Amino acid sequence: MTEDNEAFLEAYLSARKGLIDSALNKYMPAEDAYPPEIFKAVRYSLFAGGKRLRPILCLAAAEAVGGDIETVLPIACALELIHTYSLIHDDLPAIDNDDYRRGMPTSHKVFGEGVAILAGDALLTAAFHLLSRQDLMAGLDPRTLLAVINDIAEAAGYSGMIGGQVVDMQSEGKVPDYETLHYIHSRKTGVMILVAVKSGARLAGATEEEIDALSEYGRNIGLAFQIADDLLNIDGDPILMGKVTGSDKTRGKMTFPALIGVVDSHNKAYQLLDMALAGIACLDSKADPLRLIASYVLERRS
Ligand code: GRG
């Protein structure tokens, strides 16, 4: 990436993150709402410094087809609520048993396991509550919104993120094979990234051709994102990542480096980047932020 593109992307990501953070702050109940323990736990994880990649992608996809990002903002925020829930539950003792995330103690370490489980549940429910708020959705076509809610529910559920997580857990300690690994990565992580891009495009009134192009982009960067995550778990800086590295190997997780090695995993991720960019070659310069985000997904250090 050139220095100019790097500077543009940094400013772009920071501005979008600011927009998303203030919308989330507005949509979520105050920390001292009753009962305070649950609202504190929800806000603790929601405002713990996440990159906001999924909502940013949702807004950038809308922008790429000439849409209005303010209209799509609540849907983008709902995706972040689902993402935050998945991280809280992923860190639980029964799943990955992680003590730190983003440099801070995980939810169950601060609030106890019971409240952490409920905070995750509350965030998932809050996402669909937000998606069905008539006051915020007034500018959207109801049929399109319903189709988007359906896509998001499918992506987060047993055929998507949960399915991927289940197979991920069941595959620990097993000899990796491509088919299983592709299933895990494309569902556990990829599908929420894909649905973020697709939802933004659909809500912004994209044509079927544009939706197909952006889906191709989303599918490829979704998988590339998880391969980059596998690589960061090996050679990432624990300080920048805010969590321990090396855990995938200790747990015998099925990952791309475990299947094909570090160098080929790196090459595979860049191949996917090329495919993502080729997918949106038909879009004009309004898709440039998406092009830069695709490189960022692979070059990020946290
Ligand atoms: C329902 C019991 C129960 C568990 C759900 C679904 C699930 C657990 C976990 C799957 C989600 C998951 C943690 C996938 C890994 C993907 C990943 C690399 C997450 C980190 O995403 P970033 O880097 O995080 O975007 P930030 O911190 O920036 O928000």
Coordinates of C-alpha atoms and ligand atoms in Angstrom, one line a residue:
M1 CA 0.0 0.0 0.0
T2 CA 1.4 3.5 -0.9
E3 CA 1.9 6.1 1.9
D4 CA -1.0 8.2 0.5
N5 CA -3.4 5.2 0.6
E6 CA -2.2 4.3 4.1
A7 CA -2.9 7.8 5.3
F8 CA -6.3 7.9 3.6
L9 CA -7.3 4.5 5.0
E10 CA -6.2 5.5 8.5
A11 CA -8.3 8.6 8.5
Y12 CA -11.2 6.8 6.8
L13 CA -11.2 3.9 9.4
S14 CA -10.9 6.4 12.3
A15 CA -13.8 8.5 11.0
R16 CA -16.0 5.5 10.4
K17 CA -15.2 4.1 13.8
G18 CA -16.1 7.4 15.4
L19 CA -19.5 7.4 13.6
I20 CA -20.2 3.8 14.7
D21 CA -19.1 4.3 18.3
S22 CA -21.3 7.3 18.8
A23 CA -24.3 5.6 17.1
L24 CA -23.8 2.5 19.4
N25 CA -23.6 4.8 22.4
K26 CA -26.9 6.4 21.4
Y27 CA -28.7 3.1 20.7
M28 CA -27.6 1.3 23.8
P29 CA -29.1 1.9 27.3
A30 CA -27.0 3.8 29.8
E31 CA -24.6 1.9 32.1
D32 CA -26.7 2.8 35.2
A33 CA -29.9 1.5 33.7
Y34 CA -31.5 -1.2 36.0
P35 CA -30.2 -3.9 36.5
P36 CA -26.8 -2.1 36.3
E37 CA -24.7 -5.3 36.2
I38 CA -25.9 -6.4 32.8
F39 CA -25.7 -2.9 31.2
K40 CA -22.2 -2.5 32.6
A41 CA -21.1 -5.9 31.2
V42 CA -22.6 -5.1 27.8
R43 CA -21.0 -1.7 27.6
Y44 CA -17.7 -3.1 28.9
S45 CA -17.3 -5.4 25.9
L46 CA -18.9 -3.2 23.3
F47 CA -16.6 -0.3 24.0
A48 CA -13.4 -2.2 24.7
G49 CA -11.6 -1.0 21.5
G50 CA -12.8 -3.3 18.7
K51 CA -11.8 -2.3 15.2
R52 CA -15.5 -2.2 14.0
L53 CA -14.6 -4.0 10.8
R54 CA -18.0 -5.5 10.1
P55 CA -20.0 -2.3 10.5
I56 CA -17.3 -0.4 8.5
L57 CA -17.6 -2.9 5.7
C58 CA -21.4 -2.6 5.8
L59 CA -21.2 1.2 5.4
A60 CA -18.4 1.0 2.8
A61 CA -20.5 -1.4 0.7
A62 CA -23.4 1.0 0.8
E63 CA -21.1 3.8 -0.2
A64 CA -19.6 1.7 -3.1
V65 CA -23.0 1.7 -4.8
G66 CA -23.9 5.3 -4.1
G67 CA -26.0 4.7 -0.9
D68 CA -26.5 6.9 2.1
I69 CA -24.4 5.6 5.0
E70 CA -26.6 7.3 7.7
T71 CA -29.6 5.2 6.7
V72 CA -27.5 2.0 6.9
L73 CA -25.9 2.9 10.2
P74 CA -28.3 1.1 12.6
I75 CA -27.9 -2.1 10.6
A76 CA -24.1 -1.8 10.7
C77 CA -24.3 -1.3 14.5
A78 CA -26.5 -4.4 14.9
L79 CA -23.7 -6.4 13.2
E80 CA -21.3 -5.2 15.8
L81 CA -23.6 -6.2 18.6
I82 CA -23.7 -9.8 17.2
H83 CA -19.9 -9.7 16.8
T84 CA -19.4 -8.6 20.4
Y85 CA -21.7 -11.3 21.7
S86 CA -19.8 -13.9 19.8
L87 CA -16.5 -12.8 21.3
I88 CA -17.8 -12.8 24.9
H89 CA -19.1 -16.3 24.4
D90 CA -16.0 -17.5 22.5
D91 CA -13.8 -16.4 25.5
L92 CA -15.9 -18.4 28.1
P93 CA -14.2 -21.2 30.0
A94 CA -16.5 -23.7 28.2
I95 CA -15.3 -22.5 24.8
D96 CA -11.8 -21.0 24.4
N97 CA -11.2 -20.1 28.1
D98 CA -9.4 -16.8 27.4
D99 CA -8.5 -14.3 30.1
Y100 CA -7.7 -11.4 27.9
R101 CA -9.1 -9.7 24.8
R102 CA -8.0 -6.4 23.3
G103 CA -5.6 -6.0 26.3
M104 CA -8.4 -6.2 28.9
P105 CA -9.7 -9.0 31.1
T106 CA -12.5 -10.9 29.3
S107 CA -16.1 -10.4 30.4
H108 CA -16.3 -13.5 32.6
K109 CA -13.1 -12.5 34.4
V110 CA -14.7 -9.2 35.3
F111 CA -18.3 -10.0 35.8
G112 CA -18.4 -13.7 36.4
E113 CA -19.4 -16.5 34.0
G114 CA -23.2 -16.1 34.5
V115 CA -23.3 -12.4 33.8
A116 CA -20.9 -12.9 30.8
I117 CA -23.2 -15.5 29.3
L118 CA -26.2 -13.2 29.8
A119 CA -24.3 -10.2 28.4
G120 CA -23.7 -12.2 25.2
D121 CA -27.4 -13.2 25.1
A122 CA -28.5 -9.6 25.7
L123 CA -26.3 -8.3 22.8
L124 CA -27.6 -10.9 20.4
T125 CA -31.2 -10.0 21.3
A126 CA -30.4 -6.3 21.2
A127 CA -29.2 -6.7 17.7
F128 CA -32.5 -7.9 16.5
H129 CA -34.3 -5.4 18.6
L130 CA -32.3 -2.7 16.9
L131 CA -33.0 -4.2 13.4
S132 CA -36.7 -4.0 14.1
R133 CA -36.9 -0.4 15.5
Q134 CA -39.4 1.4 13.2
D135 CA -38.1 4.8 14.2
L136 CA -34.6 4.1 12.9
M137 CA -35.7 2.1 9.8
A138 CA -38.2 4.6 8.4
G139 CA -36.0 5.4 5.4
L140 CA -35.7 1.7 4.3
D141 CA -37.9 -0.4 2.1
P142 CA -39.6 -2.9 4.5
R143 CA -39.2 -5.9 2.2
T144 CA -35.5 -5.2 1.6
L145 CA -35.0 -4.8 5.4
L146 CA -36.8 -8.1 6.1
A147 CA -34.6 -9.8 3.5
V148 CA -31.5 -8.3 5.2
I149 CA -32.7 -9.4 8.7
N150 CA -33.2 -12.9 7.4
D151 CA -29.7 -13.0 5.9
I152 CA -28.2 -11.7 9.2
A153 CA -30.1 -14.3 11.3
E154 CA -29.0 -17.1 8.9
A155 CA -25.3 -15.9 9.0
A156 CA -25.3 -15.8 12.8
G157 CA -27.1 -19.1 13.3
Y158 CA -26.5 -22.8 13.1
S159 CA -25.8 -22.7 9.3
G160 CA -23.4 -19.9 9.8
M161 CA -21.3 -18.7 12.7
I162 CA -22.6 -21.2 15.3
G163 CA -22.1 -24.1 12.8
G164 CA -18.6 -23.0 12.2
Q165 CA -17.8 -22.7 15.9
V166 CA -19.3 -26.2 16.6
V167 CA -17.1 -27.8 13.9
D168 CA -14.1 -25.7 15.1
M169 CA -14.6 -27.1 18.7
Q170 CA -15.1 -30.7 17.4
S171 CA -12.0 -30.5 15.2
E172 CA -9.6 -29.7 18.0
G173 CA -6.7 -32.2 18.1
K174 CA -7.7 -33.8 14.8
V175 CA -5.6 -34.0 11.6
P176 CA -6.6 -31.0 9.5
D177 CA -8.3 -31.4 6.1
Y178 CA -9.1 -28.7 3.6
E179 CA -12.9 -29.4 3.4
T180 CA -13.4 -29.2 7.2
L181 CA -11.1 -26.2 7.5
H182 CA -12.9 -24.3 4.8
Y183 CA -16.2 -25.1 6.5
I184 CA -14.9 -23.8 9.8
H185 CA -13.3 -20.6 8.6
S186 CA -16.0 -19.6 6.1
R187 CA -18.7 -20.0 8.6
K188 CA -17.2 -19.1 12.0
T189 CA -15.8 -15.8 10.7
G190 CA -16.3 -15.4 6.9
V191 CA -20.1 -15.4 6.8
M192 CA -20.6 -12.4 9.2
I193 CA -18.1 -10.5 7.1
L194 CA -19.9 -11.5 3.9
V195 CA -23.3 -10.6 5.3
A196 CA -22.0 -7.2 6.4
V197 CA -21.0 -6.3 2.9
K198 CA -24.1 -7.8 1.3
S199 CA -26.4 -6.0 3.7
G200 CA -24.9 -2.7 3.1
A201 CA -25.1 -3.1 -0.6
R202 CA -28.7 -4.4 -0.6
L203 CA -30.0 -1.6 1.7
A204 CA -28.3 1.0 -0.5
G205 CA -30.4 -0.3 -3.5
A206 CA -27.6 -2.2 -5.3
T207 CA -28.5 -4.0 -8.5
E208 CA -28.3 -7.9 -8.5
E209 CA -25.0 -7.6 -10.5
E210 CA -23.5 -5.3 -7.8
I211 CA -24.7 -7.5 -5.0
D212 CA -23.1 -10.5 -6.7
A213 CA -19.8 -8.6 -7.2
L214 CA -19.8 -7.4 -3.6
S215 CA -20.7 -10.9 -2.3
E216 CA -17.7 -12.3 -4.2
Y217 CA -15.6 -9.6 -2.5
G218 CA -17.1 -10.3 1.0
R219 CA -16.7 -14.1 0.7
N220 CA -13.0 -13.8 -0.2
I221 CA -12.0 -11.3 2.3
G222 CA -14.0 -13.1 5.0
L223 CA -11.9 -16.2 4.5
A224 CA -8.7 -14.2 4.1
F225 CA -9.5 -12.4 7.4
Q226 CA -9.5 -15.7 9.3
I227 CA -6.3 -17.0 7.6
A228 CA -4.7 -13.7 8.7
D229 CA -6.0 -14.4 12.2
D230 CA -4.4 -17.9 12.1
L231 CA -1.1 -16.3 11.1
L232 CA -1.3 -13.6 13.8
N233 CA -1.9 -16.4 16.4
I234 CA 1.6 -17.6 15.4
D235 CA 3.7 -14.5 14.7
G236 CA 1.5 -11.6 16.0
D237 CA 2.7 -9.3 18.8
P238 CA 0.8 -10.1 22.0
I239 CA 1.0 -6.5 23.1
L240 CA -0.6 -5.2 19.9
M241 CA -3.1 -8.0 19.8
G242 CA -4.0 -7.6 23.5
K243 CA -4.2 -11.4 24.0
V244 CA -1.8 -14.3 24.2
T245 CA -0.6 -15.8 20.9
G246 CA 0.3 -19.5 20.2
S247 CA -3.0 -20.7 21.6
D248 CA -4.1 -22.4 18.4
K249 CA -1.1 -24.7 18.4
T250 CA -1.5 -25.5 22.1
R251 CA -5.2 -26.4 21.6
G252 CA -4.6 -28.3 18.5
K253 CA -6.9 -26.0 16.5
M254 CA -7.6 -26.7 12.9
T255 CA -6.0 -23.8 11.1
F256 CA -4.5 -23.0 7.6
P257 CA -0.9 -22.9 8.9
A258 CA -1.5 -26.3 10.5
L259 CA -2.7 -27.7 7.2
I260 CA -0.4 -26.0 4.6
G261 CA 2.3 -24.2 6.6
V262 CA 2.9 -20.5 7.2
V263 CA 4.3 -19.5 3.8
D264 CA 1.5 -21.2 1.8
S265 CA -1.1 -19.7 4.2
H266 CA 0.3 -16.3 3.5
N267 CA 0.1 -16.9 -0.2
K268 CA -3.4 -18.3 0.0
A269 CA -4.5 -15.1 1.9
Y270 CA -3.0 -12.9 -0.9
Q271 CA -4.7 -15.1 -3.6
L272 CA -8.0 -14.5 -1.9
L273 CA -7.2 -10.7 -1.8
D274 CA -6.7 -10.7 -5.5
M275 CA -10.0 -12.6 -6.0
A276 CA -11.8 -10.1 -3.8
L277 CA -10.4 -7.2 -5.8
A278 CA -11.3 -8.9 -9.1
G279 CA -14.8 -9.4 -7.9
I280 CA -15.4 -5.7 -7.5
A281 CA -13.4 -4.6 -10.6
C282 CA -16.7 -3.6 -12.2
L283 CA -17.3 -0.9 -9.5
D284 CA -16.1 2.7 -9.8
S285 CA -13.9 4.7 -7.4
K286 CA -16.7 4.8 -4.8
A287 CA -15.5 1.2 -4.0
D288 CA -11.9 2.4 -3.3
P289 CA -12.4 2.3 0.5
L290 CA -13.4 -1.4 0.1
R291 CA -10.3 -2.0 -2.0
L292 CA -8.0 -0.5 0.7
I293 CA -9.8 -2.3 3.5
A294 CA -9.2 -5.6 1.7
S295 CA -5.4 -5.0 1.9
Y296 CA -5.8 -3.9 5.5
V297 CA -7.5 -7.2 6.5
L298 CA -4.2 -9.0 5.6
E299 CA -1.7 -6.4 6.7
R300 CA -3.3 -5.6 10.1
R301 CA -1.2 -6.3 13.2
S302 CA -4.2 -6.7 15.6
Ligands
GRG1 C1 -23.1 -19.3 21.5 C2 -21.8 -20.5 23.3 C3 -21.8 -19.7 22.1 C4 -20.6 -19.4 21.5 C5 -20.6 -18.5 20.3 C6 -20.1 -18.1 17.7 C7 -18.9 -18.1 18.6 C8 -19.1 -18.5 20.0 C9 -17.7 -17.8 18.2 C10 -17.4 -17.5 16.8 C11 -16.9 -16.1 16.6 C12 -15.4 -15.9 16.7 C13 -14.8 -15.5 18.0 C14 -14.7 -16.0 15.6 C15 -13.3 -15.7 15.5 C16 -13.2 -14.5 14.6 C17 -12.3 -13.5 15.0 C18 -10.9 -13.5 14.5 C19 -12.7 -12.5 15.8 C20 -11.9 -11.3 16.1 O1 -12.5 -10.3 15.2 P1 -11.9 -8.8 15.1 O2 -10.4 -8.9 14.9 O3 -12.1 -8.3 16.6 O4 -12.6 -8.1 14.1 P2 -12.2 -6.8 17.2 O5 -11.5 -7.0 18.5 O6 -11.5 -5.8 16.3 O7 -13.6 -6.5 17.3

